[in-house]
Structures are given as C-alpha cells and as structure tokens.
PDB file of N, CA and C in Angstrom:
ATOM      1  N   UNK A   1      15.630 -11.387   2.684  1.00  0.00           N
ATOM      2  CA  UNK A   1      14.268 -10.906   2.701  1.00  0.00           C
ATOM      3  C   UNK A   1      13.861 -10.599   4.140  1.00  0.00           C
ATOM      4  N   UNK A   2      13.183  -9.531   4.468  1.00  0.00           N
ATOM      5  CA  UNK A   2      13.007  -9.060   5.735  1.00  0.00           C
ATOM      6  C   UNK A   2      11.510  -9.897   5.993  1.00  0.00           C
ATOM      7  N   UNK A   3      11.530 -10.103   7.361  1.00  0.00           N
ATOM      8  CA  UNK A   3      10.284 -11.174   7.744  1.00  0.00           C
ATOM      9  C   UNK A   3       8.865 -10.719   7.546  1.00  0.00           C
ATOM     10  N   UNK A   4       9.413  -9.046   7.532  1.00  0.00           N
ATOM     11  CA  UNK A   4       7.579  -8.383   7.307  1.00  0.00           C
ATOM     12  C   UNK A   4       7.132  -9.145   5.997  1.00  0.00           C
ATOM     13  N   UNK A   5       8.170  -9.450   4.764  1.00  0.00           N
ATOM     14  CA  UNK A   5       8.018  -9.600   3.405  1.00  0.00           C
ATOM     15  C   UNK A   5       7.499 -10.956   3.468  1.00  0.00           C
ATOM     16  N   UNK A   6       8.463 -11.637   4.092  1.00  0.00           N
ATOM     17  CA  UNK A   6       8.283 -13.123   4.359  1.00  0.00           C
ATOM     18  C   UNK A   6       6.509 -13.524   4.832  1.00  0.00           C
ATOM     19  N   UNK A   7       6.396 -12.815   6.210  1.00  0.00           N
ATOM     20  CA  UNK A   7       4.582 -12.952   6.508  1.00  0.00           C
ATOM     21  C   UNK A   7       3.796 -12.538   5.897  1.00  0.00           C
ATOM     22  N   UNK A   8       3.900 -11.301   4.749  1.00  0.00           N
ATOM     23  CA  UNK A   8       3.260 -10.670   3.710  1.00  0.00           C
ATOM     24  C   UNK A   8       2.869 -12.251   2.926  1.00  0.00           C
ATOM     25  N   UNK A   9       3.540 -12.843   2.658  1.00  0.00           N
ATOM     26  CA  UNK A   9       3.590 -13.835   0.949  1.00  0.00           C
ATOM     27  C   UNK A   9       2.995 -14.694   2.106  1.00  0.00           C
ATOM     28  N   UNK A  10       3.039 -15.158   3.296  1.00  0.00           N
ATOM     29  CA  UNK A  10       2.279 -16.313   3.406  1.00  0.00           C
ATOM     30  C   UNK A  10       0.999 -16.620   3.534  1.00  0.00           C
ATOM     31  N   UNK A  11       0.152 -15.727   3.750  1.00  0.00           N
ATOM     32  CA  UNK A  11      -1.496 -15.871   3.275  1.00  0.00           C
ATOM     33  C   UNK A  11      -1.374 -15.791   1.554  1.00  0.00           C
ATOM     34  N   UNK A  12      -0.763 -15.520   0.850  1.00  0.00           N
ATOM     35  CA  UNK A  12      -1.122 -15.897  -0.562  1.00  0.00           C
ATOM     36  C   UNK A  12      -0.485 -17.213  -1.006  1.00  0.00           C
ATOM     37  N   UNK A  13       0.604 -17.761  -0.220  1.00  0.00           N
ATOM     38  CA  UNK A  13       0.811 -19.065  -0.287  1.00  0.00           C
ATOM     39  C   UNK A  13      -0.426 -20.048  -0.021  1.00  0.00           C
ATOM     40  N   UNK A  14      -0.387 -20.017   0.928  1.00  0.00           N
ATOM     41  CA  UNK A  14      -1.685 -20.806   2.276  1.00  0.00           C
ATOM     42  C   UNK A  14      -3.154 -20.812   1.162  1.00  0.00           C
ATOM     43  N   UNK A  15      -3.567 -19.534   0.719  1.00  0.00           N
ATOM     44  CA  UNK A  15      -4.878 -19.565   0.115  1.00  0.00           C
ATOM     45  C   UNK A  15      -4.408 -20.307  -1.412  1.00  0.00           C
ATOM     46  N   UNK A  16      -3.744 -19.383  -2.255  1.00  0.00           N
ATOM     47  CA  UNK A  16      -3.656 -20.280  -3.620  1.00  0.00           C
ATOM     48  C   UNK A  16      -2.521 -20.993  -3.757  1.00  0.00           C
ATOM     49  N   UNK A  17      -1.775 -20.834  -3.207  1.00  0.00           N
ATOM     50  CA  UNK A  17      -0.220 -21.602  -3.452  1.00  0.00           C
ATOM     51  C   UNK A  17      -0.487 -23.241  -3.490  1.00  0.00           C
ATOM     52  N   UNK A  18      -1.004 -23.226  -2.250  1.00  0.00           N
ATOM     53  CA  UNK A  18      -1.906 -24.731  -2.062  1.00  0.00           C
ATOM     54  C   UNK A  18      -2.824 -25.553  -2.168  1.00  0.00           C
ATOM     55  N   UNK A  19      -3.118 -24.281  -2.929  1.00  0.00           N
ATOM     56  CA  UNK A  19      -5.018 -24.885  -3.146  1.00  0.00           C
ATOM     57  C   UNK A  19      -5.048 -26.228  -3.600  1.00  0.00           C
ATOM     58  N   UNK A  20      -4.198 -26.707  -4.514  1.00  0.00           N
ATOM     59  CA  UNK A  20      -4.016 -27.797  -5.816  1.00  0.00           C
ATOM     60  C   UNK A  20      -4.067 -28.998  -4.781  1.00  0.00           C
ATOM     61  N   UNK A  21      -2.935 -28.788  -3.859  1.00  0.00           N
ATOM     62  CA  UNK A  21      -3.005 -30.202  -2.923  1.00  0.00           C
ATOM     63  C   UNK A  21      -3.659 -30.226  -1.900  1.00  0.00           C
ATOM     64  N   UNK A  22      -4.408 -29.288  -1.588  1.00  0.00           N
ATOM     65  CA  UNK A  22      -5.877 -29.732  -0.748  1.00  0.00           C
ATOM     66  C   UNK A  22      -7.243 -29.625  -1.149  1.00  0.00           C
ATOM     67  N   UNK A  23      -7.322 -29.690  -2.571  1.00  0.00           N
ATOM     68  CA  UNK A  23      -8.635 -29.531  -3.320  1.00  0.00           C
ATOM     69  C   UNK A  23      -9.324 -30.625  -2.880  1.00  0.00           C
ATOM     70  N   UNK A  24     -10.223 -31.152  -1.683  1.00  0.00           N
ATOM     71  CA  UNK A  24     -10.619 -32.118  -1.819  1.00  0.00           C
ATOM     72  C   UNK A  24     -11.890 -32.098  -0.764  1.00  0.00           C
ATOM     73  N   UNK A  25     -13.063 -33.135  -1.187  1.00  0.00           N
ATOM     74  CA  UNK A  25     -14.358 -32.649   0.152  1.00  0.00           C
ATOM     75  C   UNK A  25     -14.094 -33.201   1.545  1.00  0.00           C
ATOM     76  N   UNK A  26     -13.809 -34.410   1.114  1.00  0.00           N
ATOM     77  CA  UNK A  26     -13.558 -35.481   2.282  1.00  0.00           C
ATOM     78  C   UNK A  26     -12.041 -35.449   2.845  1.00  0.00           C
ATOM     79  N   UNK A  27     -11.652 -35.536   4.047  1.00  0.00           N
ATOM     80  CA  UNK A  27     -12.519 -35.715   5.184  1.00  0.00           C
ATOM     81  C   UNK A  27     -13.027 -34.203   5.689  1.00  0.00           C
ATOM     82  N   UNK A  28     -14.276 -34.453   6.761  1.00  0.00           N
ATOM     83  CA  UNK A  28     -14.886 -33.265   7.355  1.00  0.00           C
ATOM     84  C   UNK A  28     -13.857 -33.204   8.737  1.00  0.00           C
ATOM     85  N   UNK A  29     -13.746 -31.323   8.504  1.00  0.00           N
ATOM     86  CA  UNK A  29     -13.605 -30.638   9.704  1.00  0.00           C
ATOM     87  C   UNK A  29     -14.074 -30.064  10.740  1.00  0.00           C
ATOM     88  N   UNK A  30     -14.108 -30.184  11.652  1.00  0.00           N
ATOM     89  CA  UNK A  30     -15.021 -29.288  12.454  1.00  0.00           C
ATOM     90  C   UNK A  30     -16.948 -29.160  11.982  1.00  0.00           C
ATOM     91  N   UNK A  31     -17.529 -30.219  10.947  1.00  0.00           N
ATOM     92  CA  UNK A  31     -18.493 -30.860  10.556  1.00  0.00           C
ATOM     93  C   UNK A  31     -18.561 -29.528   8.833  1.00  0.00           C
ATOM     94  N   UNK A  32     -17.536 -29.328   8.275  1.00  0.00           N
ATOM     95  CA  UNK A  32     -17.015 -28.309   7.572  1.00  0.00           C
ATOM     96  C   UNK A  32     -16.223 -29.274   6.312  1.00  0.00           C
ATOM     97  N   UNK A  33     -16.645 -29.325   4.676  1.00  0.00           N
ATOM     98  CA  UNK A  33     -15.731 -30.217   3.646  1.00  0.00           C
ATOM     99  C   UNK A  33     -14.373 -29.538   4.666  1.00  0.00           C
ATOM    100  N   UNK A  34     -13.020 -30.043   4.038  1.00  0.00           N
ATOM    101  CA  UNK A  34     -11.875 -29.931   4.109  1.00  0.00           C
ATOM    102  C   UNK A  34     -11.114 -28.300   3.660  1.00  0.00           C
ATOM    103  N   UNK A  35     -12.648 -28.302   2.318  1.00  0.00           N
ATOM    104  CA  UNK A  35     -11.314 -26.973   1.427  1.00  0.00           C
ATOM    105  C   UNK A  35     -12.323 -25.909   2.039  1.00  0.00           C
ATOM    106  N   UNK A  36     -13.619 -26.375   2.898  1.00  0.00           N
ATOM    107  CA  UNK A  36     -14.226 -25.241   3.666  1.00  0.00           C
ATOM    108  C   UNK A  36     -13.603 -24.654   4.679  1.00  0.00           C
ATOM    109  N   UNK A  37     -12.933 -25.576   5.113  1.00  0.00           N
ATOM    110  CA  UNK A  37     -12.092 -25.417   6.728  1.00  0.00           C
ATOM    111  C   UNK A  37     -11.205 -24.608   6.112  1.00  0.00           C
ATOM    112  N   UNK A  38     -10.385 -24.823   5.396  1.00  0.00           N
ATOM    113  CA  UNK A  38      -9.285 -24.850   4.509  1.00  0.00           C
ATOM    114  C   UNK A  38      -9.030 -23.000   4.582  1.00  0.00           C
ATOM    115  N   UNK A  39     -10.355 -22.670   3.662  1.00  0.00           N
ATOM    116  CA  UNK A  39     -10.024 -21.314   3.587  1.00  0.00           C
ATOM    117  C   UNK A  39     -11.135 -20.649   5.120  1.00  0.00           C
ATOM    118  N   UNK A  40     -11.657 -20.577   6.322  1.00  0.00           N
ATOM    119  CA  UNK A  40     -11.572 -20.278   7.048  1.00  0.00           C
ATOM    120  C   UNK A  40     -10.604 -20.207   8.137  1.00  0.00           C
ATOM    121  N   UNK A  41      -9.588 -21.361   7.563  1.00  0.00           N
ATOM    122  CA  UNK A  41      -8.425 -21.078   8.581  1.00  0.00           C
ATOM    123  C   UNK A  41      -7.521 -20.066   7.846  1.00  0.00           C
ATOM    124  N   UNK A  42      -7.570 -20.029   6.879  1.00  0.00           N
ATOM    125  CA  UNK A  42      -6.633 -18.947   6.726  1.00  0.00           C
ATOM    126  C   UNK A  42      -7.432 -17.773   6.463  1.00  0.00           C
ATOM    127  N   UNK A  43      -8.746 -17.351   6.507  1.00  0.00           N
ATOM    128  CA  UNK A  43      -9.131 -16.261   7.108  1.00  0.00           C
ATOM    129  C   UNK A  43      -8.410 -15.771   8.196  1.00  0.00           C
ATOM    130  N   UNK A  44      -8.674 -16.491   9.398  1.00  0.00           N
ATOM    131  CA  UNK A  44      -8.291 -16.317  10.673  1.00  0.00           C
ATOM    132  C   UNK A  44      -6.759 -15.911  10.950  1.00  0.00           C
ATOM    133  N   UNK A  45      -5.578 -16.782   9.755  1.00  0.00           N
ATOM    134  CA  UNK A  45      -4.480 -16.612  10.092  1.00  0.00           C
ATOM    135  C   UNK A  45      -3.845 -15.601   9.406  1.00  0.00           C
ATOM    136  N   UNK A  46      -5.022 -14.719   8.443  1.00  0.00           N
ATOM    137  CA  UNK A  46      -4.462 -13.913   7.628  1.00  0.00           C
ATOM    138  C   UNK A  46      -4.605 -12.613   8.821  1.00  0.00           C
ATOM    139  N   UNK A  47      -5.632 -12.930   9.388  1.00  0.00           N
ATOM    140  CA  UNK A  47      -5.807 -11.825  10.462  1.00  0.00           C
ATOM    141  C   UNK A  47      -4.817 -11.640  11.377  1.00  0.00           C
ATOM    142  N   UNK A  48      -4.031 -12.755  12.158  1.00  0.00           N
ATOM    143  CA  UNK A  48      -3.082 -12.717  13.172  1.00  0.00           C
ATOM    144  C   UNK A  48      -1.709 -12.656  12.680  1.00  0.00           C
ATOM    145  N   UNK A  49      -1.346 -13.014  10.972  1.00  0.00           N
ATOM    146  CA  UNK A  49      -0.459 -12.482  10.290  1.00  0.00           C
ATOM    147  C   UNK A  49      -0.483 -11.107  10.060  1.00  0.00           C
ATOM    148  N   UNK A  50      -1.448 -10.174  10.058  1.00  0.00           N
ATOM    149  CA  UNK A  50      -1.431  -8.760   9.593  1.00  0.00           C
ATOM    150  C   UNK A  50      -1.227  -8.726  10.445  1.00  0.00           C
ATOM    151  N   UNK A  51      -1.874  -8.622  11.891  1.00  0.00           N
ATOM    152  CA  UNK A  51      -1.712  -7.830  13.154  1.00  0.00           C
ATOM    153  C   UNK A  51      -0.582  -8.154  13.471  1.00  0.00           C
ATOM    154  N   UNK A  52       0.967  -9.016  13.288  1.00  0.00           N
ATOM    155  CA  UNK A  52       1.862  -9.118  13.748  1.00  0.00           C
ATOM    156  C   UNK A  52       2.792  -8.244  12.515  1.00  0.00           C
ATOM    157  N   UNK A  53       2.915  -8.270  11.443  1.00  0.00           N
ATOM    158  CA  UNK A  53       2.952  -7.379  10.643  1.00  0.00           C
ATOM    159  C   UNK A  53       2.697  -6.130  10.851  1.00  0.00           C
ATOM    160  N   UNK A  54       1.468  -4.860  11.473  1.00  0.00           N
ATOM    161  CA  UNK A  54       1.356  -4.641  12.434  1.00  0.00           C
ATOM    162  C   UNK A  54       2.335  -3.801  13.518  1.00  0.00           C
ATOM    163  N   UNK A  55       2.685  -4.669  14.107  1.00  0.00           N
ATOM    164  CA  UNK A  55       3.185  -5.131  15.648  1.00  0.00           C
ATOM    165  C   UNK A  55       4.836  -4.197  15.455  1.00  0.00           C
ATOM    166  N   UNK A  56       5.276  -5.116  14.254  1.00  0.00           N
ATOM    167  CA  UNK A  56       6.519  -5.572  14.404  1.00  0.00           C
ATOM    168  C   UNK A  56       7.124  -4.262  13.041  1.00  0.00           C
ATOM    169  N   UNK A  57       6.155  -3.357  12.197  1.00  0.00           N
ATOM    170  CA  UNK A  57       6.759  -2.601  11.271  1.00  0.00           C
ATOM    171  C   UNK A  57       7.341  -1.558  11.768  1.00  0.00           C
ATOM    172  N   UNK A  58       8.093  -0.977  11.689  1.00  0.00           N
ATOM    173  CA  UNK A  58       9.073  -0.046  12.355  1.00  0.00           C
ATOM    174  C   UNK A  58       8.351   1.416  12.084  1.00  0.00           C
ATOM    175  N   UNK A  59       7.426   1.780  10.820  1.00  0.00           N
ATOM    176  CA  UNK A  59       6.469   2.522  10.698  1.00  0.00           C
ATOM    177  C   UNK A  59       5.686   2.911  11.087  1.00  0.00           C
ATOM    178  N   UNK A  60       5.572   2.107  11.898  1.00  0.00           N
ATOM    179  CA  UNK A  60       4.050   2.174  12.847  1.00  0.00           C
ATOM    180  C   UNK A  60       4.359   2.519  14.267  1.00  0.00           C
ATOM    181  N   UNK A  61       6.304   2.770  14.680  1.00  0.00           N
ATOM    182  CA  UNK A  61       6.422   2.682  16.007  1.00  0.00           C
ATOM    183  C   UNK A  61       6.992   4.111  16.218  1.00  0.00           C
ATOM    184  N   UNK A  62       6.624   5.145  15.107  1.00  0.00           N
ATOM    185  CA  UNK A  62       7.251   7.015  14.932  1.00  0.00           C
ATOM    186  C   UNK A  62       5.901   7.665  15.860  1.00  0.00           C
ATOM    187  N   UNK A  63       4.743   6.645  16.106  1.00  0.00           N
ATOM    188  CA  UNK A  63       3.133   7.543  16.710  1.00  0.00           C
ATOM    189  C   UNK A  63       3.001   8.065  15.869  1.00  0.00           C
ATOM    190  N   UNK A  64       1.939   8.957  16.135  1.00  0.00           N
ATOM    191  CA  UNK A  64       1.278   9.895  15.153  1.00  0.00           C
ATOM    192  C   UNK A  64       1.432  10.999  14.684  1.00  0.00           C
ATOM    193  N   UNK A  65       1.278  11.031  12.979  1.00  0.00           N
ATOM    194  CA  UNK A  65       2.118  11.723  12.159  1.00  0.00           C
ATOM    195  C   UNK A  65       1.151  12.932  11.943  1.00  0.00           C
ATOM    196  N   UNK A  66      -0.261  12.980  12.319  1.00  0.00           N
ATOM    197  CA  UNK A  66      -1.246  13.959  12.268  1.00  0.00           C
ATOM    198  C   UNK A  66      -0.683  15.420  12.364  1.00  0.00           C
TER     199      UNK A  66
END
C-alpha cells in the first residue's frame, strides 16, 4: 500500500475507528470532556495529514495543467 493510501485511512481511523475506546467525559483536556479534545485533535491532524498528502503526491509536482 502506498503511504499516500496509508495517511488517507488515518483520519477515518482516529475519528471513528476509535471512537468506541475513547467514548468517555472524564478526564478534562485542555478544560475540554476527553471525546471533545478527542475530535478537535483530529480536526487539526486531519489538516496536517492532507497537507502532507499534498506535499508528497506526485500529481501535484507536473505545475500547472491550465
């Protein structure tokens, strides 16, 4: 499996894959329940996963096809 595929599937891991074993309020993060933090961090990491995705697709490195 090529790694673009690999970083593709891991924000849908991270958000539902796991949900089951971190369903929980307590303890607080950042003054945030747990499964609040939970899915703002992977907001954030879904963002720095695309942009390396991004970065690294060989599609994106021909410039512009206009």
């Amino acid at each position: 499996m090529k790694l673009i595929h690999i970083l593709g599937v891991l924000p849908f891991i991270g958000l539902l894959g796991l949900l089951p074993l971190i369903n929980q309020v307590k303890p607080f993060v950042l003054g945030m329940p747990f499964i609040l933090f939970w899915f703002v961090l992977w907001v954030v990491l879904t963002t720095v996963i695309l942009a390396i995705i991004f970065r690294i697709d060989p599609a994106n490195r021909e410039g512009d096809r206009s």
